[in-house]
PDB file of C-alpha atoms and ligand atoms in Angstrom:
ATOM      1  CA  MET A   1       1.046  -0.321   6.471  1.00  0.00           C
ATOM      2  CA  GLY A   2       0.873   3.309   7.995  1.00  0.00           C
ATOM      3  CA  ASP A   3       0.810   6.594   5.585  1.00  0.00           C
ATOM      4  CA  ILE A   4       2.652   7.460   2.299  1.00  0.00           C
ATOM      5  CA  GLU A   5       5.119   9.369   4.929  1.00  0.00           C
ATOM      6  CA  ASP A   6       5.745   6.629   6.571  1.00  0.00           C
ATOM      7  CA  LEU A   7       5.677   3.585   4.209  1.00  0.00           C
ATOM      8  CA  ALA A   8       8.234   6.340   2.366  1.00  0.00           C
ATOM      9  CA  ALA A   9      10.497   5.850   5.361  1.00  0.00           C
ATOM     10  CA  ARG A  10      10.491   1.684   5.140  1.00  0.00           C
ATOM     11  CA  ILE A  11      11.707   1.966   1.264  1.00  0.00           C
ATOM     12  CA  ARG A  12      14.060   3.766   1.986  1.00  0.00           C
ATOM     13  CA  VAL A  13      16.231   1.161   4.773  1.00  0.00           C
ATOM     14  CA  CYS A  14      14.281  -1.334   3.410  1.00  0.00           C
ATOM     15  CA  THR A  15      15.950  -5.832   2.939  1.00  0.00           C
ATOM     16  CA  LEU A  16      13.838  -7.465   2.240  1.00  0.00           C
ATOM     17  CA  CYS A  17      15.557  -8.420  -1.276  1.00  0.00           C
ATOM     18  CA  ARG A  18      18.646  -8.429  -3.169  1.00  0.00           C
ATOM     19  CA  LEU A  19      18.760  -4.909  -5.136  1.00  0.00           C
ATOM     20  CA  HIS A  20      18.990  -2.756  -1.488  1.00  0.00           C
ATOM     21  CA  GLU A  21      22.572  -4.297  -1.814  1.00  0.00           C
ATOM     22  CA  GLY A  22      23.476  -2.151  -5.029  1.00  0.00           C
ATOM     23  CA  ARG A  23      21.696   1.016  -4.301  1.00  0.00           C
ATOM     24  CA  THR A  24      22.759   3.839  -3.614  1.00  0.00           C
ATOM     25  CA  ARG A  25      19.467   5.491  -2.197  1.00  0.00           C
ATOM     26  CA  ALA A  26      15.596   3.677  -3.013  1.00  0.00           C
ATOM     27  CA  VAL A  27      13.610   5.700  -4.598  1.00  0.00           C
ATOM     28  CA  PRO A  28       9.586   5.376  -2.142  1.00  0.00           C
ATOM     29  CA  GLY A  29       8.057   7.700  -5.321  1.00  0.00           C
ATOM     30  CA  GLU A  30       6.307  11.072  -4.488  1.00  0.00           C
ATOM     31  CA  GLY A  31       3.108  12.789  -4.643  1.00  0.00           C
ATOM     32  CA  PRO A  32       0.279  14.910  -2.935  1.00  0.00           C
ATOM     33  CA  ARG A  33      -1.083  12.009  -1.062  1.00  0.00           C
ATOM     34  CA  ASP A  34      -4.582  12.318  -2.278  1.00  0.00           C
ATOM     35  CA  ALA A  35      -3.557  12.515  -6.139  1.00  0.00           C
ATOM     36  CA  LYS A  36      -6.441  11.140  -8.560  1.00  0.00           C
ATOM     37  CA  LEU A  37      -4.149   9.866 -10.856  1.00  0.00           C
ATOM     38  CA  PHE A  38      -1.448   7.695  -9.768  1.00  0.00           C
ATOM     39  CA  LEU A  39       1.435   6.438 -12.049  1.00  0.00           C
ATOM     40  CA  VAL A  40       3.499   3.670 -11.723  1.00  0.00           C
ATOM     41  CA  GLY A  41       7.298   3.094 -13.039  1.00  0.00           C
ATOM     42  CA  GLU A  42       9.570   0.052 -13.024  1.00  0.00           C
ATOM     43  CA  ALA A  43      12.459   0.364 -11.196  1.00  0.00           C
ATOM     44  CA  PRO A  44      14.573   3.947 -10.300  1.00  0.00           C
ATOM     45  CA  GLY A  45      17.906   4.319 -13.217  1.00  0.00           C
ATOM     46  CA  ARG A  46      20.554   5.462 -12.130  1.00  0.00           C
ATOM     47  CA  HIS A  47      19.728   8.910 -12.170  1.00  0.00           C
ATOM     48  CA  GLU A  48      16.476   7.872 -10.043  1.00  0.00           C
ATOM     49  CA  ASP A  49      19.074   5.787  -7.972  1.00  0.00           C
ATOM     50  CA  GLU A  50      21.505   9.065  -7.039  1.00  0.00           C
ATOM     51  CA  VAL A  51      18.776  11.296  -5.735  1.00  0.00           C
ATOM     52  CA  GLY A  52      16.460   9.562  -4.228  1.00  0.00           C
ATOM     53  CA  ARG A  53      13.305  10.643  -7.022  1.00  0.00           C
ATOM     54  CA  PRO A  54      11.157   8.733  -9.009  1.00  0.00           C
ATOM     55  CA  PHE A  55      11.930   9.304 -12.811  1.00  0.00           C
ATOM     56  CA  VAL A  56      14.673  12.578 -13.001  1.00  0.00           C
ATOM     57  CA  GLY A  57      16.186  10.770 -15.944  1.00  0.00           C
ATOM     58  CA  ALA A  58      15.986  10.609 -19.929  1.00  0.00           C
ATOM     59  CA  ALA A  59      12.212   8.835 -19.467  1.00  0.00           C
ATOM     60  CA  GLY A  60      11.030  11.511 -16.697  1.00  0.00           C
ATOM     61  CA  LYS A  61      11.046  14.531 -19.678  1.00  0.00           C
ATOM     62  CA  VAL A  62       9.527  12.467 -21.494  1.00  0.00           C
ATOM     63  CA  LEU A  63       6.945  11.746 -19.242  1.00  0.00           C
ATOM     64  CA  ASP A  64       7.428  15.597 -18.248  1.00  0.00           C
ATOM     65  CA  ALA A  65       5.663  15.864 -21.732  1.00  0.00           C
ATOM     66  CA  ALA A  66       2.994  13.760 -21.412  1.00  0.00           C
ATOM     67  CA  LEU A  67       1.899  15.333 -18.669  1.00  0.00           C
ATOM     68  CA  VAL A  68       1.627  18.138 -20.097  1.00  0.00           C
ATOM     69  CA  THR A  69       0.122  17.430 -22.880  1.00  0.00           C
ATOM     70  CA  ALA A  70      -1.886  16.060 -20.697  1.00  0.00           C
ATOM     71  CA  GLY A  71      -2.718  19.582 -18.837  1.00  0.00           C
ATOM     72  CA  LEU A  72      -1.344  17.710 -15.684  1.00  0.00           C
ATOM     73  CA  THR A  73       2.118  18.552 -13.722  1.00  0.00           C
ATOM     74  CA  ARG A  74       4.399  16.084 -11.269  1.00  0.00           C
ATOM     75  CA  GLY A  75       2.393  18.013  -9.024  1.00  0.00           C
ATOM     76  CA  ASP A  76      -0.481  16.915  -9.760  1.00  0.00           C
ATOM     77  CA  VAL A  77       0.353  12.939 -10.141  1.00  0.00           C
ATOM     78  CA  PHE A  78       1.802  10.135  -7.586  1.00  0.00           C
ATOM     79  CA  ILE A  79       5.263   8.724  -9.363  1.00  0.00           C
ATOM     80  CA  THR A  80       6.604   5.215  -7.858  1.00  0.00           C
ATOM     81  CA  ASN A  81       7.626   2.473 -10.033  1.00  0.00           C
ATOM     82  CA  VAL A  82       7.009  -1.007  -9.391  1.00  0.00           C
ATOM     83  CA  VAL A  83      10.554  -2.098  -7.748  1.00  0.00           C
ATOM     84  CA  LYS A  84      12.071   1.066  -5.384  1.00  0.00           C
ATOM     85  CA  CYS A  85      15.745   0.268  -5.661  1.00  0.00           C
ATOM     86  CA  ARG A  86      17.525   0.677  -9.432  1.00  0.00           C
ATOM     87  CA  PRO A  87      18.849  -3.243 -10.675  1.00  0.00           C
ATOM     88  CA  PRO A  88      22.122  -3.965 -11.676  1.00  0.00           C
ATOM     89  CA  GLU A  89      22.507  -2.458 -15.528  1.00  0.00           C
ATOM     90  CA  ASN A  90      19.180  -1.249 -15.390  1.00  0.00           C
ATOM     91  CA  ARG A  91      18.442  -5.781 -15.544  1.00  0.00           C
ATOM     92  CA  ARG A  92      14.102  -5.839 -15.677  1.00  0.00           C
ATOM     93  CA  PRO A  93      12.565  -7.196 -12.133  1.00  0.00           C
ATOM     94  CA  ARG A  94      12.760 -10.584 -10.943  1.00  0.00           C
ATOM     95  CA  ALA A  95       9.585 -11.953 -10.948  1.00  0.00           C
ATOM     96  CA  ASP A  96      11.086 -12.682  -6.547  1.00  0.00           C
ATOM     97  CA  GLU A  97      12.022  -8.548  -6.522  1.00  0.00           C
ATOM     98  CA  ILE A  98       8.558  -7.624  -7.692  1.00  0.00           C
ATOM     99  CA  ALA A  99       6.574  -9.671  -4.890  1.00  0.00           C
ATOM    100  CA  ALA A 100       8.983  -8.619  -2.160  1.00  0.00           C
ATOM    101  CA  CYS A 101       8.143  -4.915  -3.003  1.00  0.00           C
ATOM    102  CA  ARG A 102       4.621  -5.620  -3.528  1.00  0.00           C
ATOM    103  CA  PRO A 103       3.692  -4.499  -0.748  1.00  0.00           C
ATOM    104  CA  TYR A 104       4.687  -0.981  -0.563  1.00  0.00           C
ATOM    105  CA  LEU A 105       3.043  -0.645  -3.997  1.00  0.00           C
ATOM    106  CA  VAL A 106      -0.336  -2.235  -2.312  1.00  0.00           C
ATOM    107  CA  ALA A 107       0.103  -0.174   0.690  1.00  0.00           C
ATOM    108  CA  GLN A 108       0.774   3.452  -1.732  1.00  0.00           C
ATOM    109  CA  VAL A 109      -1.986   2.345  -3.905  1.00  0.00           C
ATOM    110  CA  HIS A 110      -3.660   1.956  -0.250  1.00  0.00           C
ATOM    111  CA  ALA A 111      -2.008   5.149   1.071  1.00  0.00           C
ATOM    112  CA  VAL A 112      -2.889   7.131  -1.715  1.00  0.00           C
ATOM    113  CA  ARG A 113      -6.496   6.293  -3.015  1.00  0.00           C
ATOM    114  CA  PRO A 114      -6.153   7.713  -6.170  1.00  0.00           C
ATOM    115  CA  GLY A 115      -9.392   7.335  -9.097  1.00  0.00           C
ATOM    116  CA  ALA A 116      -6.878   6.160 -12.108  1.00  0.00           C
ATOM    117  CA  LEU A 117      -3.930   4.171 -11.531  1.00  0.00           C
ATOM    118  CA  VAL A 118      -1.472   4.522 -15.578  1.00  0.00           C
ATOM    119  CA  ALA A 119       0.609   1.604 -15.772  1.00  0.00           C
ATOM    120  CA  LEU A 120       3.481   2.790 -17.568  1.00  0.00           C
ATOM    121  CA  GLY A 121       5.635  -0.576 -19.516  1.00  0.00           C
ATOM    122  CA  ASP A 122       4.935  -4.131 -19.043  1.00  0.00           C
ATOM    123  CA  THR A 123       6.780  -4.928 -16.291  1.00  0.00           C
ATOM    124  CA  ALA A 124       4.316  -1.777 -14.633  1.00  0.00           C
ATOM    125  CA  VAL A 125       1.322  -4.250 -14.894  1.00  0.00           C
ATOM    126  CA  THR A 126       2.256  -7.260 -13.907  1.00  0.00           C
ATOM    127  CA  GLY A 127       3.178  -5.305 -10.603  1.00  0.00           C
ATOM    128  CA  LEU A 128      -0.044  -3.986  -9.735  1.00  0.00           C
ATOM    129  CA  LEU A 129      -1.766  -6.921 -12.124  1.00  0.00           C
ATOM    130  CA  GLY A 130      -0.141  -9.697 -12.203  1.00  0.00           C
ATOM    131  CA  PRO A 131       2.750 -12.174 -13.819  1.00  0.00           C
ATOM    132  CA  ALA A 132      -0.304 -13.385 -15.784  1.00  0.00           C
ATOM    133  CA  ALA A 133      -1.726  -9.797 -17.147  1.00  0.00           C
ATOM    134  CA  ASP A 134       0.305  -8.304 -19.497  1.00  0.00           C
ATOM    135  CA  LEU A 135       0.366  -4.802 -21.817  1.00  0.00           C
ATOM    136  CA  SER A 136      -0.610  -5.941 -24.900  1.00  0.00           C
ATOM    137  CA  THR A 137      -3.858  -7.528 -23.038  1.00  0.00           C
ATOM    138  CA  ALA A 138      -3.978  -4.585 -20.832  1.00  0.00           C
ATOM    139  CA  ARG A 139      -3.352  -1.699 -23.271  1.00  0.00           C
ATOM    140  CA  GLY A 140      -6.796  -0.543 -24.365  1.00  0.00           C
ATOM    141  CA  SER A 141      -9.060  -2.799 -22.302  1.00  0.00           C
ATOM    142  CA  LEU A 142      -8.732  -0.445 -18.569  1.00  0.00           C
ATOM    143  CA  PRO A 143      -8.519  -3.693 -16.869  1.00  0.00           C
ATOM    144  CA  ARG A 144      -8.929  -2.850 -12.213  1.00  0.00           C
ATOM    145  CA  PHE A 145      -6.814  -3.241  -9.229  1.00  0.00           C
ATOM    146  CA  GLU A 146      -9.263  -3.364  -5.916  1.00  0.00           C
ATOM    147  CA  GLY A 147     -11.816  -1.331  -8.113  1.00  0.00           C
ATOM    148  CA  ILE A 148      -9.612   1.288  -9.001  1.00  0.00           C
ATOM    149  CA  PRO A 149      -9.221   1.707 -12.910  1.00  0.00           C
ATOM    150  CA  VAL A 150      -5.841   0.819 -14.478  1.00  0.00           C
ATOM    151  CA  VAL A 151      -4.426   3.026 -17.553  1.00  0.00           C
ATOM    152  CA  ALA A 152      -1.916   0.973 -19.288  1.00  0.00           C
ATOM    153  CA  THR A 153       0.207   2.321 -21.713  1.00  0.00           C
ATOM    154  CA  TYR A 154       4.233   2.189 -22.557  1.00  0.00           C
ATOM    155  CA  HIS A 155       6.605   2.843 -20.401  1.00  0.00           C
ATOM    156  CA  PRO A 156       8.046   6.481 -21.261  1.00  0.00           C
ATOM    157  CA  ALA A 157      11.635   4.973 -22.179  1.00  0.00           C
ATOM    158  CA  ALA A 158       9.979   1.655 -24.841  1.00  0.00           C
ATOM    159  CA  THR A 159       9.573   5.656 -27.128  1.00  0.00           C
ATOM    160  CA  LEU A 160      13.000   6.785 -26.236  1.00  0.00           C
ATOM    161  CA  TYR A 161      13.492   3.460 -28.740  1.00  0.00           C
ATOM    162  CA  ASN A 162      11.300   3.901 -31.094  1.00  0.00           C
ATOM    163  CA  ARG A 163       8.817   6.637 -32.100  1.00  0.00           C
ATOM    164  CA  GLY A 164       6.500   5.239 -33.916  1.00  0.00           C
ATOM    165  CA  LEU A 165       4.875   4.774 -29.575  1.00  0.00           C
TER     166      LEU A 165
HETATM  167  N1  URA B   1      12.055   3.856 -15.445  1.00  0.00           N
HETATM  168  C1  URA B   1      11.436   3.643 -14.752  1.00  0.00           C
HETATM  169  O1  URA B   1      10.001   3.162 -14.530  1.00  0.00           O
HETATM  170  N2  URA B   1      11.533   4.165 -13.372  1.00  0.00           N
HETATM  171  C2  URA B   1      11.993   4.928 -13.323  1.00  0.00           C
HETATM  172  O2  URA B   1      12.246   6.322 -11.906  1.00  0.00           O
HETATM  173  C3  URA B   1      13.013   6.065 -13.805  1.00  0.00           C
HETATM  174  C4  URA B   1      12.703   5.574 -15.432  1.00  0.00           C
END
């Protein structure tokens, strides 16, 4: 499906599902094209939709802090979402929206060829591994997507609602 910039250009004008109708900007994702680590979130929120970049709101602050704790910065990782356009009222993406957007995610993984994927939350787990997968099973079991290990963990926003996570 092409290189990472071609994909981003196609995502920005995509009309494959209903989510394009309400977006301000699509959010293709960003990071080095040779990143070793590839992070997958759920969907853009309000701030992301406004600026066209992933994880720039409150969840992004949690993510940035977690990266620092891991000895990483944004510049070290590729970050994207299962769906590239903001769902209305930040509802969870629907199965048909995830399916419509999935070829972009798969093509991004193929373009970057990371050593590991990090699935941030349940939608990322099912978006990568399919509808039968779930976060609680994937967490700690290191499933694989096309041979690439998938580290499944909580979505950064979940830790804002439940500090115990
Ligand atoms: N939550 C996500 O899953 N992705 C973003 O880009 C922002 C918030």
